[in-house]
Coordinates of C-alpha atoms and ligand atoms in Angstrom, one line a residue:
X818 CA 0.7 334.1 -39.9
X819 CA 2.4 330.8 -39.4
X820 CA 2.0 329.0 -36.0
X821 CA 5.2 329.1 -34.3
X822 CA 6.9 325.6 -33.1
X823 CA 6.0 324.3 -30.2
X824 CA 6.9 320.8 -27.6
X825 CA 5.0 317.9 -28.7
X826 CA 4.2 317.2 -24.9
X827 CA 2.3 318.8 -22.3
X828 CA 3.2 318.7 -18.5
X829 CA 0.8 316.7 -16.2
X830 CA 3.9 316.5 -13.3
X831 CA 6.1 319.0 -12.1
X832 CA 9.3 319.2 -9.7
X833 CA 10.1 321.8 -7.7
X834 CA 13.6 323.2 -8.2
X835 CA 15.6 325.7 -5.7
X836 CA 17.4 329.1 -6.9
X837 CA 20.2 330.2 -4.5
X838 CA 22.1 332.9 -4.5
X839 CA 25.8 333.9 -5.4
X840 CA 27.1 333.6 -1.9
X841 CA 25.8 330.6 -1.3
X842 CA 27.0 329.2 -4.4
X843 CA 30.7 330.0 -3.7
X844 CA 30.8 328.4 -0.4
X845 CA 29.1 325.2 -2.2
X846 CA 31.6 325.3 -4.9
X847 CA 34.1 325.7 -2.4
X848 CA 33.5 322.9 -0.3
X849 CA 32.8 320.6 -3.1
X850 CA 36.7 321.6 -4.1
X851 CA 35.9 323.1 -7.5
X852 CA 34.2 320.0 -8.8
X853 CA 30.5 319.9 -9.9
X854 CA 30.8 316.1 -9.4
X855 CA 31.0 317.0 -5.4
X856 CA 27.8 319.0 -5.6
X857 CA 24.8 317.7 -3.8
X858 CA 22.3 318.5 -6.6
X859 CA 20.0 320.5 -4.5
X860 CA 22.9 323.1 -4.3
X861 CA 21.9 323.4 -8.5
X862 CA 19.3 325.1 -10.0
X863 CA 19.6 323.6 -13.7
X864 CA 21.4 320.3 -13.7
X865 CA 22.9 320.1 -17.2
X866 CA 25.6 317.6 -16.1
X867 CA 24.3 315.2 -18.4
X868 CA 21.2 313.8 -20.4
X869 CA 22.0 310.1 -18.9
X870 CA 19.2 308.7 -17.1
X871 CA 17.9 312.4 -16.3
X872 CA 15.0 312.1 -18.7
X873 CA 11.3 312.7 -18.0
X874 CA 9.3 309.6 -18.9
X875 CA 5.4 310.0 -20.4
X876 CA 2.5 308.8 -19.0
X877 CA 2.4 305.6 -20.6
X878 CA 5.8 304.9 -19.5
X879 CA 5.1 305.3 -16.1
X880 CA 1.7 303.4 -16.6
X881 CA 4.1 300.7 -18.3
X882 CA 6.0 300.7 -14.8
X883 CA 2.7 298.9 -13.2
X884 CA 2.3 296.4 -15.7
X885 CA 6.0 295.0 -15.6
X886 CA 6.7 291.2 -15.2
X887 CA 8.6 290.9 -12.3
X888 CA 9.4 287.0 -13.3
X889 CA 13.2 286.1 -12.9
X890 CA 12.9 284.0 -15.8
X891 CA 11.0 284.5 -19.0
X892 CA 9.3 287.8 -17.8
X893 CA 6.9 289.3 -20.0
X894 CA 8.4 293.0 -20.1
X895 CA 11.5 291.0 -21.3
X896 CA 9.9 290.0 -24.8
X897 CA 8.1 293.1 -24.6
X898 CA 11.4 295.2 -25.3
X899 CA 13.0 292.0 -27.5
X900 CA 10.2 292.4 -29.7
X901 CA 10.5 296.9 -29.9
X902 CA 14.2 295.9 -30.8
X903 CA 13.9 293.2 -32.8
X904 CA 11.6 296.0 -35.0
X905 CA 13.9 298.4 -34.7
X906 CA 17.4 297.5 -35.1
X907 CA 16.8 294.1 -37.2
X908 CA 18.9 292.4 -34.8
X909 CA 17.2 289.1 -33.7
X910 CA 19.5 288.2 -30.3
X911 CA 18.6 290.9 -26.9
X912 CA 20.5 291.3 -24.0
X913 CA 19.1 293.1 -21.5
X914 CA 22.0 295.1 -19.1
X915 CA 21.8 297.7 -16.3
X916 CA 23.3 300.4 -18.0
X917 CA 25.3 301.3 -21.2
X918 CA 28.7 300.7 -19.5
X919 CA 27.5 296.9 -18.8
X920 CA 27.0 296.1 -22.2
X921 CA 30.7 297.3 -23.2
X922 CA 31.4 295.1 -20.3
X923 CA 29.3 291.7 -21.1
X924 CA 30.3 292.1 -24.8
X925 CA 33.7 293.1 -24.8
X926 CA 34.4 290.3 -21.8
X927 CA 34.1 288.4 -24.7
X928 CA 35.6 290.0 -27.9
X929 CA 38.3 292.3 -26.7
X930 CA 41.7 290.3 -25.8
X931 CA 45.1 291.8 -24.8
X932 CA 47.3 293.4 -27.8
X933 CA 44.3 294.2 -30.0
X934 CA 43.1 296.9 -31.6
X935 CA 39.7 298.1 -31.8
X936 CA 39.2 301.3 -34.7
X937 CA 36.6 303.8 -33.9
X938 CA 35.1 307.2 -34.1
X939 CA 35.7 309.2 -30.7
X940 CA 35.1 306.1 -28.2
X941 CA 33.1 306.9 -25.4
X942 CA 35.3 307.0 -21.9
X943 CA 33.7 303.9 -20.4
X944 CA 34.2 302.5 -24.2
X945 CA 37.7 302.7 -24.7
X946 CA 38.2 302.0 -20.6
X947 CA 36.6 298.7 -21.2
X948 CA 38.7 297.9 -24.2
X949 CA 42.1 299.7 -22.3
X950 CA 41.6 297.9 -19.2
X951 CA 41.5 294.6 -21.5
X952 CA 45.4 295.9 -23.2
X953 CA 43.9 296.5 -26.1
X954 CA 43.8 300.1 -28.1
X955 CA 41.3 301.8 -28.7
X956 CA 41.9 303.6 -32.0
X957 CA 40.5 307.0 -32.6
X958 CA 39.5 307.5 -36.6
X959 CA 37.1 310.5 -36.3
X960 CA 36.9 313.2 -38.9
X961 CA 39.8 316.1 -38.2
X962 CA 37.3 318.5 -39.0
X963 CA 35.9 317.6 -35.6
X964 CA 38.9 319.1 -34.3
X965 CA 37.8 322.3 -35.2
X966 CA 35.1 323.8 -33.7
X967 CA 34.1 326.8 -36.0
X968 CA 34.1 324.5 -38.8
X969 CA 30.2 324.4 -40.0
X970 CA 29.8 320.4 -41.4
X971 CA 26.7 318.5 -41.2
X972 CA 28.3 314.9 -40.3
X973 CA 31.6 316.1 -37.8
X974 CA 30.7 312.6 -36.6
X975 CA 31.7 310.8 -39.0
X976 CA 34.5 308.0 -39.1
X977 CA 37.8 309.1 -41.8
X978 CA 37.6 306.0 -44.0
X979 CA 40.8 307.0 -44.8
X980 CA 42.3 306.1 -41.5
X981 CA 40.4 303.3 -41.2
X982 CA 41.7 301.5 -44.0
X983 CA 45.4 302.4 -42.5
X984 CA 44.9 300.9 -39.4
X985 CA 42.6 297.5 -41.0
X986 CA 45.6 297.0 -43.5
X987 CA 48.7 297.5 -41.2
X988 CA 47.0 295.4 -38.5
X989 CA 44.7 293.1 -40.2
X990 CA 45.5 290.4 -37.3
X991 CA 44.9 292.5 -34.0
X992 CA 41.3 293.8 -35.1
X993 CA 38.0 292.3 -34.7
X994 CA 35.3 294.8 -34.9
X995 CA 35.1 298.5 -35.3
X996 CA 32.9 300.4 -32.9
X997 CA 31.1 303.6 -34.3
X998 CA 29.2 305.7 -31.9
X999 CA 26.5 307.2 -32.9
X1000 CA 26.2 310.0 -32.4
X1001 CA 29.4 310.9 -31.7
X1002 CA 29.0 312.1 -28.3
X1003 CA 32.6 313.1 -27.4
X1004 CA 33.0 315.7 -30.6
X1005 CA 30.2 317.4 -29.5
X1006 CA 26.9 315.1 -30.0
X1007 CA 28.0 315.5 -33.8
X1008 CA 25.9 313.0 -36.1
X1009 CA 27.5 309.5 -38.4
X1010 CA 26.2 310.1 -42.3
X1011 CA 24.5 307.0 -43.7
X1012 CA 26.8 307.5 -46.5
X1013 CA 29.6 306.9 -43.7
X1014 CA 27.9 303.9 -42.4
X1015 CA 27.4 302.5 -45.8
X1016 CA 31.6 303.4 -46.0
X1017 CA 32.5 301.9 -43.2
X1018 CA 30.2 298.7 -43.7
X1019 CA 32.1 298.1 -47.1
X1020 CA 35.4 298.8 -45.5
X1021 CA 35.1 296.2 -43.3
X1022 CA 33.3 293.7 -45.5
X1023 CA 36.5 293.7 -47.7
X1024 CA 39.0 293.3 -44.3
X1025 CA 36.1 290.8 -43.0
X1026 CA 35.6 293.0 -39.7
X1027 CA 32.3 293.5 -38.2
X1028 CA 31.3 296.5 -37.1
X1029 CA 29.2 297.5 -33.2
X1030 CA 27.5 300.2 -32.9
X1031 CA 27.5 302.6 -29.5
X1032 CA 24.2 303.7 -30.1
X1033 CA 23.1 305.5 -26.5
X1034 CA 21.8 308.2 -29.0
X1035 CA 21.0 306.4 -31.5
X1036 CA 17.7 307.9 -32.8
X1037 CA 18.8 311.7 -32.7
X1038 CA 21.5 310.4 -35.3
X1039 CA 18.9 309.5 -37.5
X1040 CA 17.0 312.8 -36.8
X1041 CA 20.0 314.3 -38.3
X1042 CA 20.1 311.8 -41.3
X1043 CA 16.4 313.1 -42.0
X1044 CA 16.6 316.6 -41.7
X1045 CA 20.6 317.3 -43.0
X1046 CA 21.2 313.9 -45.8
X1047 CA 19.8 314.0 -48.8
X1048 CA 17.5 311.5 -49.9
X1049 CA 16.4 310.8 -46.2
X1050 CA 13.5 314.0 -45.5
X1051 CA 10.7 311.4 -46.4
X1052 CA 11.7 308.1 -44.3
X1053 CA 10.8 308.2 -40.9
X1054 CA 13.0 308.0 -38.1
X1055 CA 11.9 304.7 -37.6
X1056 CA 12.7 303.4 -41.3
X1057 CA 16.1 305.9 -41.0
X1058 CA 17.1 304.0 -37.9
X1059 CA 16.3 300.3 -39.7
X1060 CA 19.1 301.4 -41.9
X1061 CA 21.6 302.4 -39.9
X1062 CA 21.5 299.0 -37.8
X1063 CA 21.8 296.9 -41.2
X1064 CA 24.9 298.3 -41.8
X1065 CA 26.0 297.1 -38.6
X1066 CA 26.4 293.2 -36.5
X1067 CA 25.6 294.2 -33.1
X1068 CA 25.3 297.0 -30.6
X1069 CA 25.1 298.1 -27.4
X1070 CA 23.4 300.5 -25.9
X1071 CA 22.6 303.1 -23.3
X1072 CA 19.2 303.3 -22.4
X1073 CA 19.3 306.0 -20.2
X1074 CA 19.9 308.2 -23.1
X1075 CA 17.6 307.3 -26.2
X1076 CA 15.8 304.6 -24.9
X1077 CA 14.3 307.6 -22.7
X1078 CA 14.4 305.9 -19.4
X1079 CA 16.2 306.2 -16.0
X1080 CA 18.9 302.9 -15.8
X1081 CA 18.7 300.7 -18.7
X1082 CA 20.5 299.5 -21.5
X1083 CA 21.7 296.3 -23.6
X1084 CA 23.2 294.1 -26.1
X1085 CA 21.7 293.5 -29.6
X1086 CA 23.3 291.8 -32.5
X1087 CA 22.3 289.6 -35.7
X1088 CA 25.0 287.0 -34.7
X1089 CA 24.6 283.9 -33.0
X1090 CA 28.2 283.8 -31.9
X1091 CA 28.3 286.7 -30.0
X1092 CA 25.1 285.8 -28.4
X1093 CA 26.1 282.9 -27.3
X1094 CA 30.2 284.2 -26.4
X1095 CA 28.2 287.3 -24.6
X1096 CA 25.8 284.8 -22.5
X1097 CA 28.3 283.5 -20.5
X1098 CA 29.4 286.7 -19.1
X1099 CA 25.5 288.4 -18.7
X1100 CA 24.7 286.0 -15.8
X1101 CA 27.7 286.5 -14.0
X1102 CA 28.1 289.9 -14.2
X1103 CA 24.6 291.2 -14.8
X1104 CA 21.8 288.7 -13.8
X1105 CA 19.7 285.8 -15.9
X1106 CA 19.5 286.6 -19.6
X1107 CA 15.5 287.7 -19.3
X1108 CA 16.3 290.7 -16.9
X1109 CA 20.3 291.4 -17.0
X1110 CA 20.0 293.9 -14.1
X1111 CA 17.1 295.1 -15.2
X1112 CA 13.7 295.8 -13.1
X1113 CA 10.6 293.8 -15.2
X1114 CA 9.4 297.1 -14.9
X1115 CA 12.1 299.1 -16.3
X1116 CA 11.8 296.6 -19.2
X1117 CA 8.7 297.6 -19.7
X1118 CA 9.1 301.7 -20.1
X1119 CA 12.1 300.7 -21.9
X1120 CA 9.9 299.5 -24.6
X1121 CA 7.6 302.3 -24.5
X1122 CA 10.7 305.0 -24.5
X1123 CA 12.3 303.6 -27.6
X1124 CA 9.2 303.7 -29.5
X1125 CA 8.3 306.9 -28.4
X1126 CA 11.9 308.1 -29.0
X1127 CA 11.7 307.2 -32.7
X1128 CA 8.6 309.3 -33.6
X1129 CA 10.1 312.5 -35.4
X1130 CA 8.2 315.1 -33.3
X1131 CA 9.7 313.9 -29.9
X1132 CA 12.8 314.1 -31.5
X1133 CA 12.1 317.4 -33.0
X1134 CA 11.0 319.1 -30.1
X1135 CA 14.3 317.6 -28.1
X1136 CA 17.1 318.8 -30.7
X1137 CA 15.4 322.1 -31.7
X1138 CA 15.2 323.0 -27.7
X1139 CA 19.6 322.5 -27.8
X1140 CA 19.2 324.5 -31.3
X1141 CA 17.4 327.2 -29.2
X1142 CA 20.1 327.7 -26.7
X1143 CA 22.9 327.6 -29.4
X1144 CA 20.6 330.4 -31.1
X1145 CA 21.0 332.4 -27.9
X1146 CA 24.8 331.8 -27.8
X1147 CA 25.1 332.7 -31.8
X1148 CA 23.2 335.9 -30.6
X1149 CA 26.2 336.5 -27.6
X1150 CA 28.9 335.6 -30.2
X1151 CA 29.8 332.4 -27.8
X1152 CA 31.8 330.1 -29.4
X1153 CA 30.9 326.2 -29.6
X1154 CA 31.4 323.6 -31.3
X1155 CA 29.0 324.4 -34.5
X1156 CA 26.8 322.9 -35.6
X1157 CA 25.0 322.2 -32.3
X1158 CA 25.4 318.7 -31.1
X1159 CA 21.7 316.3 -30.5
X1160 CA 22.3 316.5 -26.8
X1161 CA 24.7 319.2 -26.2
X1162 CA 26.2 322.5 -26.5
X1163 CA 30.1 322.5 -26.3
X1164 CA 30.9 325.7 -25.6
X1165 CA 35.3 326.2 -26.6
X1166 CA 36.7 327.1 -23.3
X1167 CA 40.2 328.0 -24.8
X1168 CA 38.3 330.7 -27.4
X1169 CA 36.2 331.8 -24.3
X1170 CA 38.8 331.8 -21.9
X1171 CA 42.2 332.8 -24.0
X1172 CA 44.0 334.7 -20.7
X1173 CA 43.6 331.4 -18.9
X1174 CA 46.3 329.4 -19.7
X1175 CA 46.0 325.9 -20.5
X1176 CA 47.6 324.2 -17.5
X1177 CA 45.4 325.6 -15.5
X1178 CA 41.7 324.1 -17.2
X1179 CA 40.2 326.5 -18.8
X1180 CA 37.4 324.6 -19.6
X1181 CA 37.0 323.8 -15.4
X1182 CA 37.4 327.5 -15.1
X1183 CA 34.6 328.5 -17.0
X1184 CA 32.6 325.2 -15.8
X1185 CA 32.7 326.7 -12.0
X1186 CA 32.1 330.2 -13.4
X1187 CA 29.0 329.4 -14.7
X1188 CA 27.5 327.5 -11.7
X1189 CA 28.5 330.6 -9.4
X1190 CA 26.8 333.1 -12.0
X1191 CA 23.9 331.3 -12.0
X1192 CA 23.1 327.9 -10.3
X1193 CA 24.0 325.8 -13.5
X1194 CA 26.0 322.7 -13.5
X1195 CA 27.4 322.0 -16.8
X1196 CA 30.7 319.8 -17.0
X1197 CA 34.5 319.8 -18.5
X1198 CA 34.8 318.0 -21.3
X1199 CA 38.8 318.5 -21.2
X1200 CA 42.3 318.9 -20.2
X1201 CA 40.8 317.1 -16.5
X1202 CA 38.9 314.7 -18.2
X1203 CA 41.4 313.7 -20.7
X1204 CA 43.3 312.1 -17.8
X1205 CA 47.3 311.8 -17.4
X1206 CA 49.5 310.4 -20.4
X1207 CA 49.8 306.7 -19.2
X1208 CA 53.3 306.3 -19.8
X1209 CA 55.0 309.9 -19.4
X1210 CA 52.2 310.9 -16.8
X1211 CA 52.4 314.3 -18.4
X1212 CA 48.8 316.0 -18.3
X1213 CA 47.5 315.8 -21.9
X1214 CA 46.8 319.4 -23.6
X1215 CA 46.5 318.0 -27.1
X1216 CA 42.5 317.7 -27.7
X1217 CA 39.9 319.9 -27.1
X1218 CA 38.9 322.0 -23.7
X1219 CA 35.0 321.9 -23.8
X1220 CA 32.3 323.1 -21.5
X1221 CA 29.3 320.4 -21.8
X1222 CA 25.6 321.7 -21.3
X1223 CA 23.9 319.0 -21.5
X1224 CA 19.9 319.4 -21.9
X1225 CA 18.3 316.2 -20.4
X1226 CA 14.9 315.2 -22.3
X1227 CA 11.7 316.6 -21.7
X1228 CA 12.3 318.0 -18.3
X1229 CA 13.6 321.9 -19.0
X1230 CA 11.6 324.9 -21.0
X1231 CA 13.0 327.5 -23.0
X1232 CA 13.1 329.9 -20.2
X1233 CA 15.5 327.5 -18.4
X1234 CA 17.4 327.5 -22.1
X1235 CA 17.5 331.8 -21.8
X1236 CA 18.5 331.4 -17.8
X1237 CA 21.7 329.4 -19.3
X1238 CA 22.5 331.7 -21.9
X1239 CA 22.1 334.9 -20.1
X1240 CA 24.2 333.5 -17.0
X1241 CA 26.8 332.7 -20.0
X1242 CA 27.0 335.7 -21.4
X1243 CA 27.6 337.1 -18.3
X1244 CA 30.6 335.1 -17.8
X1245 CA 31.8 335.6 -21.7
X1246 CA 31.0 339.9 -20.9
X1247 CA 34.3 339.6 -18.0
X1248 CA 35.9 336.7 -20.1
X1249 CA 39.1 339.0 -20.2
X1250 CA 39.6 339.5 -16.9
X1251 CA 39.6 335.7 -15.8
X1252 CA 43.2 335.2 -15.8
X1253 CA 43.7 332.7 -13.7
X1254 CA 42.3 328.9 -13.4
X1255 CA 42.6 326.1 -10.8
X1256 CA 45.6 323.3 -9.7
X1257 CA 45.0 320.0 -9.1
X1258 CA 45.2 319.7 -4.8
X1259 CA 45.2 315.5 -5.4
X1260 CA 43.8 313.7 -8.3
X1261 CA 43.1 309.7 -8.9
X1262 CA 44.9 307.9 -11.7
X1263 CA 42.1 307.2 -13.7
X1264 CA 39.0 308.9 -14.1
X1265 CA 40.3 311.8 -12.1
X1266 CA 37.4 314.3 -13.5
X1267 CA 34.7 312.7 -10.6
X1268 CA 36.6 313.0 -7.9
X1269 CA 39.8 315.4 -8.6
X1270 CA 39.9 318.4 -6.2
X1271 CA 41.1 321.6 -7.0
X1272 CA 41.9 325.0 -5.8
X1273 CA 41.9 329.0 -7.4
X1274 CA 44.7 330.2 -8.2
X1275 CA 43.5 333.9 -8.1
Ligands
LIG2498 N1 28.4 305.4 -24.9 C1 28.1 306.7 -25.0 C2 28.2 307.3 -26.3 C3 27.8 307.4 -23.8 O1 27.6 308.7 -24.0 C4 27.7 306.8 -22.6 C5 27.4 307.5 -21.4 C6 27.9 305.4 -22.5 C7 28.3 304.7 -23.7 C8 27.9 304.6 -21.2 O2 26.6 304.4 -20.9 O3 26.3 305.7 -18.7 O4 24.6 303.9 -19.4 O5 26.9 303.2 -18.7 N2 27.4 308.8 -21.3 C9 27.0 309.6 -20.2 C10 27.3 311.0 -20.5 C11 27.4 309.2 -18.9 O6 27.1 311.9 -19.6 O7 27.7 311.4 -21.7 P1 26.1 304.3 -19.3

């Protein structure tokens, strides 16, 4: 008989977690005006909000945290991670920033001026409000078979080059770099091709762009390269990820994702320029060059977590636990967004919820459904999210209404991954009877999903 898969980690610390029951859940939700932001997250009993910073580091990791240079200048933890990225990416110049949203912010101080345009594949919200906030566009180029979610594609990450070329020849002048995230988190956790890559590399050789990557999930990209490209099953992760970056100038990154620790991220790129143009604005905004808001410390797991995060059976254990729960939701006849994402499930709120209609979030509907059936905090990925129309401020209906479960790393089992499904079907068994959804009681301008709060309308 062949031995059935199994994690590629044992368990040497455990957290205790608290069910609760329906009641008690309703007069949470209640109070926390129908927004999963509000909860305290002891009212949850699996926190699927998001796989940012919610990791569970190894041993060594957390060994790594004793050892860490605590220097202001020149600390050893410092070199430590320059040197894991140095191997990984190729990229010779490291900055070191507190989180993902930093490095946007350090870099893009620097490149992104008023009245340009920056071309990319789905940009992240703190992405394109570091680029909007700078009055410059942020040009969407993904795929339009992202768009739909029953579509079955390996790559529904992947940049049009077709698009791309429009927008680099009809405004050659406003455009710097491109930005490709990878993997596309906002179309589901959908992976980049390296034949993309390769694509958009040439594209913007011939304009003479240069091209960042987002790479916050960097590594289960090239998990996907391995196991869905051809010509990629034999090259390690590590070898798979060493190509992507040499298609590519510079990057930033979220740590608190790939790198497999708690706060973290930085800068990374080949150039000397932008090393030197992104300095300046580091040790303002973030701290001396050697720590940019970084714990010694947290350098030092940081180093660990990437290399542990490009060896293929971490990686393998982490996407085929989301593959489990999508197995579970194929077995329901739930819809998502197919294939599963690296970090994700999307679960299409307008297919689940058709008697809802769309001015009244079905996606938020189905979000606070599933927390009352059973303790789980996923979030909208939606109508809420996708914030007013800045100009007409009209709510915009014209992307997708998601429901994001989000699986952090290493810390749930599959019996958590059945507890999510089952409370889901449960939901998707009364689907048609949820006819009503939620209005917006007062709402900020920007950002509104964190803080919005709504009321029932049934
Ligand atoms: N880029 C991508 C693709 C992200 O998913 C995130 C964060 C960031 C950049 C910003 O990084 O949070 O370290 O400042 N995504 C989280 C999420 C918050 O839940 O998807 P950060």
């Amino acid at each position: 008989m062949e031995l059935p898969f199994a994690e590629s980690w044992k368990i040497k610390m455990v957290e205790p977690i608290r069910k609760s029951t329906r009641e008690e859940r309703e007069k949470w939700i209640k109070d926390a005006n129908y927004n999963v932001f509000q909860l305290p997250a002891d009212q949850v009993y699996i926190d699927c909000l998001t796989d940012s910073g919610t990791g569970a580091m190894s041993d060594r990791q957390w060994a790594a945290l004793m050892m860490g240079d605590e220097s202001y200048a020149g600390s050893r933890s410092f070199f430590e991670l320059r040197d894991v990225v140095r191997r990984l990416t190729g990229f010779e110049y490291v900055i070191p920033t507190h989180q993902g949203r930093a490095a946007e912010n350090v870099l893009f101080s620097h490149l992104v001026k008023a009245g340009d345009i920056v071309p990319g594949n789905s940009h992240f919200d703190t992405t394109k409000g570091h680029i909007e906030s700078r009055k410059a566009v942020a040009y969407d180029c993904t795929v339009d078979e992202a768009k739909d979610t029953q579509l079955e594609l390996p790559f529904k990450g992947n940049v049009d080059i077709a698009k791309l070329e429009k927008v680099l020849a009809e405004n050659t002048d406003k455009i710097s770099f491109i930005i490709v995230t990878i993997t596309n988190n906002t179309a589901g956790g959908q992976p980049v091709s390296m034949a993309n890559l390769k694509d958009i590399r040439k594209v913007a050789d011939r304009y003479g762009k240069r091209v960042i990557f987002d790479s916050a999930r960097f590594a289960e990209n090239a998990y996907f390269i391995k196991t869905r490209e051809e010509g990629y099953a034999d090259k390690t992760i590590k070898e798979i990820s060493r190509e992507m970056f040499s298609y590519a100038d510079g990057m930033t990154m979220s740590a608190k994702k790939d790198g497999l620790v708690n706060m973290g991220g930085f800068i990374a790129t080949r150039h000397e320029d932008w090393y030197e143009g992104a300095k300046n604005y580091c040790i303002p905004f973030e701290g001396y060059l050697t720590y940019g808001g970084m714990n010694g410390r947290d350098m030092a797991a940081l180093a660990i977590g990437l290399e542990e995060n490009t060896e293929f059976d971490n990686l393998d254990t982490r996407i085929r636990q989301v593959q489990y729960l999508a197995a579970r939701l194929d077995e329901y006849g739930i819809p998502y967004q197919r294939p599963a994402g690296g970090h994700a499930i999307f679960v299409d709120a307008r297919l689940v919820l058709p008697n809802v209609p769309k001015e009244e979030f079905p996606a938020q509907t189905l979000t606070v459904e599933l927390y009352k059936e059973g303790g789980v905090r996923g979030c909208e990925i939606g109508y809420i999210l996708a914030d007013r129309d800045p100009v007409t401020r009209e709510n915009r209906f014209n992307g997708l209404d998601l429901l994001r479960i989000c699986i952090p790393r290493r810390v749930y089992t599959n019996n958590h991954m059945d507890v999510i499904a089952a409370a889901l079907k449960n939901v998707y068994d009364r689907r048609m009877s949820i006819t009503r959804g939620y209005k917006i009681e007062w709402e900020a301008e920007l950002m509104r999903h964190f803080t919005v709060k709504l009321s029932p309308l049934a």
